[in-house]
Structure formats: structure tokens, C-alpha cells
Coordinates of C-alpha atoms in Angstrom, one line a residue:
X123 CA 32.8 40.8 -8.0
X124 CA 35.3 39.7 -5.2
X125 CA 35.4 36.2 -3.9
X126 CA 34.6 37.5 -0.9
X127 CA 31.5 39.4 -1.7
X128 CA 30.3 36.2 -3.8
X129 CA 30.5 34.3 -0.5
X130 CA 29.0 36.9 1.5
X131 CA 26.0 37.0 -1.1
X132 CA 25.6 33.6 -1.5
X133 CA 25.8 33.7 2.8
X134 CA 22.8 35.8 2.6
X135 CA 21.3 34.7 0.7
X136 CA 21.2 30.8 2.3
X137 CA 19.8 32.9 5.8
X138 CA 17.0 34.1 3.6
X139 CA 15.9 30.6 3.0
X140 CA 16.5 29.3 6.0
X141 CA 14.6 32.0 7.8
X142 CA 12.0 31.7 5.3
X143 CA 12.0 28.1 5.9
X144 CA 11.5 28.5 10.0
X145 CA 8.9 31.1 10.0
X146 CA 5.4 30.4 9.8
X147 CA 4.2 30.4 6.4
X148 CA 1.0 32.3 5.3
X149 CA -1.7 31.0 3.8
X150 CA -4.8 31.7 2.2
X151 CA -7.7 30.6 4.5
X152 CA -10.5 29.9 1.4
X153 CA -8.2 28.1 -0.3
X154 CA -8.3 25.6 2.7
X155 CA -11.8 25.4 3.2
X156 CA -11.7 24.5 -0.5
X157 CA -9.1 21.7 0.0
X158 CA -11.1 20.1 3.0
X159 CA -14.4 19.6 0.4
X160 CA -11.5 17.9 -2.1
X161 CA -10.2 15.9 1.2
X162 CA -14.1 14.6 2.0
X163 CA -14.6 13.8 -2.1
X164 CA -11.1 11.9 -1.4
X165 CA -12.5 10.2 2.0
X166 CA -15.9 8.8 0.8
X167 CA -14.4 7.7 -2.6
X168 CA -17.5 8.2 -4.5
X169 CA -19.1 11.2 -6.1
X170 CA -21.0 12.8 -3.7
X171 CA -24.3 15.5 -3.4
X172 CA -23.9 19.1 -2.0
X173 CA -24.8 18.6 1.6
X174 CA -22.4 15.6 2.2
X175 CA -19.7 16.9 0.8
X176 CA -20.4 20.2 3.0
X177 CA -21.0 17.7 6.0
X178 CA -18.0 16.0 5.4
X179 CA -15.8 19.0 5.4
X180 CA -17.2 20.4 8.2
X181 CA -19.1 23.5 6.7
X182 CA -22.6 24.8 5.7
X183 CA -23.8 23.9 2.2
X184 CA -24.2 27.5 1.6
X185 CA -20.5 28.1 2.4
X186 CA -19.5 25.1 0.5
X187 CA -21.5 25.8 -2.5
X188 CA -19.7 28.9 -3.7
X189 CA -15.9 26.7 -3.7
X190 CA -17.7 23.7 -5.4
X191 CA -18.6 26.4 -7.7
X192 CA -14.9 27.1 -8.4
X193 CA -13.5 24.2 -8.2
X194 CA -15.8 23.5 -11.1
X195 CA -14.7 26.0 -13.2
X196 CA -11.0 25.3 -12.6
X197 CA -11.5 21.3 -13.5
X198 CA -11.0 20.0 -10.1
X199 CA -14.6 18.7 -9.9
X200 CA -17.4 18.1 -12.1
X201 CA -20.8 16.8 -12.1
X202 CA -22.6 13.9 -13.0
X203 CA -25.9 12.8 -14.6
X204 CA -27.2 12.7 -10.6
X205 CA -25.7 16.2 -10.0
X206 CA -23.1 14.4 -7.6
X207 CA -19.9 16.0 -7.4
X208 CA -17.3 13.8 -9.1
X209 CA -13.2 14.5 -9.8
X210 CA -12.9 16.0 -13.2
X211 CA -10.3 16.4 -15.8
X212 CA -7.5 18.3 -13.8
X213 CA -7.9 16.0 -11.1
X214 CA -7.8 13.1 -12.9
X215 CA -4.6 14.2 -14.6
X216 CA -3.3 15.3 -11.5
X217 CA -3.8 12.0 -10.0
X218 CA -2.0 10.3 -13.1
X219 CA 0.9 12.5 -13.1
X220 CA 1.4 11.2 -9.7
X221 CA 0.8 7.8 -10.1
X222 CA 2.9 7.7 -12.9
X223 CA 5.7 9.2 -10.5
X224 CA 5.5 6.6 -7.7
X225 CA 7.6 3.6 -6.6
X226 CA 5.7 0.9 -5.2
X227 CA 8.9 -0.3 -3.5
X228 CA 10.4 3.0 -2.7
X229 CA 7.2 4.5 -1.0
X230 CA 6.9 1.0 0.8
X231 CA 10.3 1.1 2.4
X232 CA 9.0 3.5 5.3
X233 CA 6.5 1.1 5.8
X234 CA 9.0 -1.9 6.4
X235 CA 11.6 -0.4 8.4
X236 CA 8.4 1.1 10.9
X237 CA 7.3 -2.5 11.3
X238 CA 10.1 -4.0 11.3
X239 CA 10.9 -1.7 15.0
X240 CA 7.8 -1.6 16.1
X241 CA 7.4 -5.3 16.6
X242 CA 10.3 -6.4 16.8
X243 CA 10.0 -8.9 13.9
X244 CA 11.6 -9.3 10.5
X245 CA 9.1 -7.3 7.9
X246 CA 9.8 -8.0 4.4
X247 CA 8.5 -7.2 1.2
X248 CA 7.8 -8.9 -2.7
X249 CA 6.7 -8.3 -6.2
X250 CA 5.4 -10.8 -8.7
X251 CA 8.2 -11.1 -10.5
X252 CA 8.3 -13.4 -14.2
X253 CA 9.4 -16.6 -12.2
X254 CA 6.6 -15.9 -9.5
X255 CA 7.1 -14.1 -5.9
X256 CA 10.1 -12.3 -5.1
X257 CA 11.6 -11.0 -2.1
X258 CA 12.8 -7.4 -2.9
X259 CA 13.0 -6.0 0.7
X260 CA 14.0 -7.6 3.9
X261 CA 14.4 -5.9 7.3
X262 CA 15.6 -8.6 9.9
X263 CA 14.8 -8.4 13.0
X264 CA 17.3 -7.2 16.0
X265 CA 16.6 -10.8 18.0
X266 CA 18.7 -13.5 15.7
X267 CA 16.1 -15.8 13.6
X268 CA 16.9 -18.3 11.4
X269 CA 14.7 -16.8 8.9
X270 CA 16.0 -18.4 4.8
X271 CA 14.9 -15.8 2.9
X272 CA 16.7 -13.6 0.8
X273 CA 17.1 -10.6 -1.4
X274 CA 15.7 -12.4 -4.8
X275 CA 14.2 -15.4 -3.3
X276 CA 11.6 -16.8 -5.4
X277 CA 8.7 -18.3 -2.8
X278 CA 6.4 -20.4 -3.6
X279 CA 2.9 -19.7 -4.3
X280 CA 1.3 -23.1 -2.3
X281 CA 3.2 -23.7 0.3
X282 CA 4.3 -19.7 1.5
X283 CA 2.0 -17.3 3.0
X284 CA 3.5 -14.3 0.3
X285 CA 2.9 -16.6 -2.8
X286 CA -0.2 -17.8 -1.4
X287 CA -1.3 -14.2 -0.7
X288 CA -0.1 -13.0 -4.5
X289 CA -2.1 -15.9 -6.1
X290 CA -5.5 -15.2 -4.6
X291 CA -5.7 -12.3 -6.4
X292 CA -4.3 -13.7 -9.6
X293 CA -6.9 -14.7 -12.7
X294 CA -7.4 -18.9 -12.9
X295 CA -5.4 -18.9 -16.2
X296 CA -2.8 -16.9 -15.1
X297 CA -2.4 -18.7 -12.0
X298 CA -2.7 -22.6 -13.6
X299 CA -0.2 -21.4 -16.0
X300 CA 2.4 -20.3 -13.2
X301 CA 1.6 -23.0 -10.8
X302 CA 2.9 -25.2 -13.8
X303 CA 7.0 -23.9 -12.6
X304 CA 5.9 -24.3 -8.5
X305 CA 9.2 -26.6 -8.9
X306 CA 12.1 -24.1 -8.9
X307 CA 10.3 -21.7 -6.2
X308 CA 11.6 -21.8 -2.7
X309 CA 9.6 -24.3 -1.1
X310 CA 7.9 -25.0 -4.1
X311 CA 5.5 -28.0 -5.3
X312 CA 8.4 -30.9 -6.1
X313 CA 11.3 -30.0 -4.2
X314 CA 12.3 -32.1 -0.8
X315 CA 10.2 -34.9 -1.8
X316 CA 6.7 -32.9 -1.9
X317 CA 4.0 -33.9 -4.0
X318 CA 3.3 -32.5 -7.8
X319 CA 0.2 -31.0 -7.3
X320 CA -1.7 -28.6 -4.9
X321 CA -3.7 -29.8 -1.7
X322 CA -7.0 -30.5 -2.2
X323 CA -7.5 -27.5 -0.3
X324 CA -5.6 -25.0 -2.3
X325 CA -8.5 -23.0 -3.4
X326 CA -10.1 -22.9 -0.3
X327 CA -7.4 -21.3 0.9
X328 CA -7.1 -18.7 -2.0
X329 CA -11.1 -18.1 -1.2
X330 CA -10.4 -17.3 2.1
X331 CA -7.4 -14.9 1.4
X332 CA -9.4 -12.9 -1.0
X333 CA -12.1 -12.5 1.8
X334 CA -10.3 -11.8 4.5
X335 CA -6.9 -10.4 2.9
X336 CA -4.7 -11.8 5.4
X337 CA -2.8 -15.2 5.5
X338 CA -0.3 -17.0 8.0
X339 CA 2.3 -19.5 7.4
X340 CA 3.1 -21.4 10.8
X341 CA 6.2 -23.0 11.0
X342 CA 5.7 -24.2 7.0
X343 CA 7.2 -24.5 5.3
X344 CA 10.8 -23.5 7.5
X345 CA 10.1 -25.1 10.5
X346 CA 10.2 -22.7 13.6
X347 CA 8.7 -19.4 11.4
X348 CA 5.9 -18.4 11.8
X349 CA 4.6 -15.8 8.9
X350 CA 1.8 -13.8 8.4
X351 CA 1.3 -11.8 5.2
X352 CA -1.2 -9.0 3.8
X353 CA -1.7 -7.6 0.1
X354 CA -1.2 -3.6 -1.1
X355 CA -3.3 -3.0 -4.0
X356 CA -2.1 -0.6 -7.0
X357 CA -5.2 2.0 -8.5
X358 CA -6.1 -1.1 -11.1
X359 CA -7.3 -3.5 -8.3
X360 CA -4.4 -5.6 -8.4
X361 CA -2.1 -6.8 -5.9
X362 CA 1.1 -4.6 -6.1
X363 CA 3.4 -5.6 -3.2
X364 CA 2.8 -8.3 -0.5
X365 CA 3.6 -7.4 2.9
X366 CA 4.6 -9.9 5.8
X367 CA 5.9 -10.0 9.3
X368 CA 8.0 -12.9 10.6
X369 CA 9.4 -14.0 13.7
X370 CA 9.8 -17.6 15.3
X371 CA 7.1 -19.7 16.1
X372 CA 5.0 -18.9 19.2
X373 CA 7.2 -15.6 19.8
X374 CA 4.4 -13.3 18.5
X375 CA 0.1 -13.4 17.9
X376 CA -0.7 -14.7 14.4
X377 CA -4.1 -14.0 14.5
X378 CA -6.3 -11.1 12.2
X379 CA -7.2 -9.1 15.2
X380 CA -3.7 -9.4 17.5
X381 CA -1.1 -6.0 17.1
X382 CA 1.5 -7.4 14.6
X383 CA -1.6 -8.5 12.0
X384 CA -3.5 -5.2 12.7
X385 CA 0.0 -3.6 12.7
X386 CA 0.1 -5.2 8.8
X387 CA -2.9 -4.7 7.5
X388 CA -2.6 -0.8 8.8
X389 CA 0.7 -0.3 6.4
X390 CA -1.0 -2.3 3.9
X391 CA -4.0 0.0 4.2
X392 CA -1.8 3.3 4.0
X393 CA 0.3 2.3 0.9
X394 CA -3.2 1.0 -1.1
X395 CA -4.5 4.4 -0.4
X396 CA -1.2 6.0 -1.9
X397 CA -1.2 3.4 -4.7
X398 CA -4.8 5.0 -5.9
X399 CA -6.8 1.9 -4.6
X400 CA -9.8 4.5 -3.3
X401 CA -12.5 2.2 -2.7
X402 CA -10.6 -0.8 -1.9
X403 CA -8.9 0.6 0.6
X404 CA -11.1 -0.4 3.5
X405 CA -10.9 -4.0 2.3
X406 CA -7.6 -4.0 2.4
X407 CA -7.9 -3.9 6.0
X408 CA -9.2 -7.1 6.3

């Protein structure tokens, strides 16, 4: 075969797929019907009975039924001891598969460059690293801020909203035993003169992070910040990532229900229901 005809092939070949690509794909209609009953199974995040799934996906039981029926016998679904629908084996390993394939931080980035220009603040993100909170993501803001933090800052889990936020989640051991190196964390318990041990309000605090899952940080501990920071939970029930907005102090609403908080907890809510956190999700929101 001559160069030329190689090229001309492969040149034909690329149209195909690009015409492929542009034209309206067909699908098979029952097969979407049958996705919208998984979609409602997805949405209440419980095993559910024949007419509420059907409700749920918009259809008449009797339409439903016959799909349940095969998604059944291909081990999408499965029932329980109530006769509730349920996911079942294939599902489940489906769901694993992908799991196993995500990146917290990779499938978070979208999420912090969207805040980041939507409000006009600096977003940033952190993992629980060995030594305690660390910034892995950071997405200034386009109005200069004298914001310290860093790629690889370690923060404190006292006196910063994103350590505070990872160590409400964190078991009492776990947490005593890491509050016991609060010293070489930015901001951390014994640095700049601070006192050794928590305030005596420390747990309070944790309490009402768990309950509300939402915390600020107002211009401490860098003076003229203001913080506030939200958790993303993984498929275990633990805190994954740590979400936070900054900006400087009295430039933007710190409050649960103003846009940048709601703005938060929204990404937060999106990446927990990626992460496999189905009913937790709508806690997450706070």
C-alpha cells in the first residue's frame, strides 16, 4: 500500500468517527426507562418497594415491574427479606470497580477551580496527611490576598477551620493521639507563644462541626482572613477532603446560609455523592 493511500485511509477513516461522533446517537428506549428505576434506587439511597421505585421514576408499577424483573435476573437488583428492591451483586461490583478507580483529589479539582471563579475567593483543598492537615490544592484568588498557605502546609487542627473541620470527624483516640504534635502545625498549639493545650471549648466546637458540617475561621489565626471550611465524605463515612473558601476579612458572607457557604457545601455535596457517601449525602449539606 502507497503512502498516499495509507493517508487517505486513515483520512477516512478519522471522518467516520468524527461524523459518528456529531450525529445523534441512537438509543434503545427500554433500556432508559430501565436506567431511570436504577437512577430513583440511586436517589432515595435505600432499598425501596415496587410502587416507589415506579413513582420515583416516573412510570406505572405495571410498566416498571417487568424491568425490575430484568434487572433482577441480570444482578443489577435484588430483593430483600421485605421484598424491597435493593442493589445486588453486579451493582455492587460495579460500584467498587469505580470507586476503586477514583481520585479524591483529581475529581475534586473541577470543584476548586469553579469556586474559586465563581466567588471570587481563594478555594483550597486538604487531605489528612501523617503529620495532620495538608494543603494539597490551592486556587488563589484574582484580587491579591495575603493568604500564608501553601502547597504542603501542615494546619493546625485547633486553631484552623480545615484542621478543626478534619478532627470532628476523627475517633477520640485518634484525635488525642494527633493533637499530641499540634506543635509543628501551622498555627499550631505552642508556636508564637500560644498555650499547650486546647480551649476549654475545643469540643464544643468539634460538636457543633459534626452537626452542622460547616466551620469558619475569622481572621484567626492570620489576621485579616477570614475562612470558612466544609467536609467531603468518602463511601466509608469518613472525611475524605476538606473544602474551604478564603478571602479577607469582611470582603465576603461567612455565614451557613449566605452564597459562598451554600456555594461550599454544594461542591462538598456533589463530590460526597461521587465518593459513594449515599445516605450521607444530604448531611453533608449542612
Amino acid at each position: 500500500m502507497s503512502a498516499a493511500q495509507s493517508r487517505a485511509d486513515t483520512d477516512a477513516l478519522t471522518g467516520d468517527i468524527t461524523n459518528t461522533a456529531a450525529k445523534p446517537q441512537r438509543g434503545i428506549q427500554a433500556l432508559e426507562s430501565t436506567g431511570a428505576l436504577l437512577e430513583a434506587l440511586v436517589a432515595a439511597g435505600r432499598p425501596l418497594p415496587l410502587n416507589a421505585l415506579a413513582r420515583g421514576a416516573g412510570m406505572a408499577p405495571a410498566k416498571a415491574h417487568p424491568h425490575l424483573v430484568s434487572l433482577q435476573r441480570a444482578g443489577l437488583l435484588t430483593r430483600d427479606a421485605s421484598g424491597n428492591f435493593e442493589s445486588g451483586a453486579l451493582s455492587l461490583e460495579l460500584g467498587l470497580m469505580a470507586l476503586q478507580q477514583l481520585s479524591p483529589t483529581a475529581e475534586a479539582e473541577p470543584e476548586i477551580l469553579a469556586l474559586a471563579r465563581a466567588t471570587g475567593l481563594s478555594a483550597a483543598m486538604a487531605v489528612l496527611g501523617p503529620v495532620g492537615p495538608t494543603v494539597v490544592r490551592l486556587e488563589e484568588a484574582m484580587r491579591p490576598q495575603h493568604v500564608s498557605l501553601r502547597i504542603g502546609t501542615v494546619l493546625s487542627m485547633v486553631n484552623t477551620a480545615i484542621g478543626r473541620t478534619f478532627a470532628a470527624f476523627l475517633p477520640e483516640a485518634v484525635l488525642d493521639g494527633m493533637l499530641v504534635h499540634e506543635s509543628v502545625r501551622m498555627a499550631g498549639l505552642g508556636a508564637d507563644g500560644r498555650t499547650q493545650t486546647p480551649p476549654v471549648d475545643y469540643r464544643a466546637r468539634l460538636t457543633a462541626i459534626r452537626e452542622h458540617r460547616f466551620d469558619t475561621a475569622l481572621s484567626n489565626p492570620v489576621p485579616g482572613i477570614d475562612t470558612v471550611a466544609v467536609p467531603v465524605f468518602d463511601h466509608t463515612g469518613e472525611v475524605t477532603l476538606v473544602l474551604a473558601l478564603m478571602g479577607s476579612a469582611g470582603s465576603f458572607e461567612t455565614a451557613l446560609d449566605a452564597a459562598p457557604a451554600q456555594a461550599l457545601l454544594a461542591a462538598a455535596h456533589r463530590l460526597s455523592w461521587r465518593f459513594g457517601a449515599v445516605g450521607r449525602a444530604n448531611d453533608t449539606i449542612g
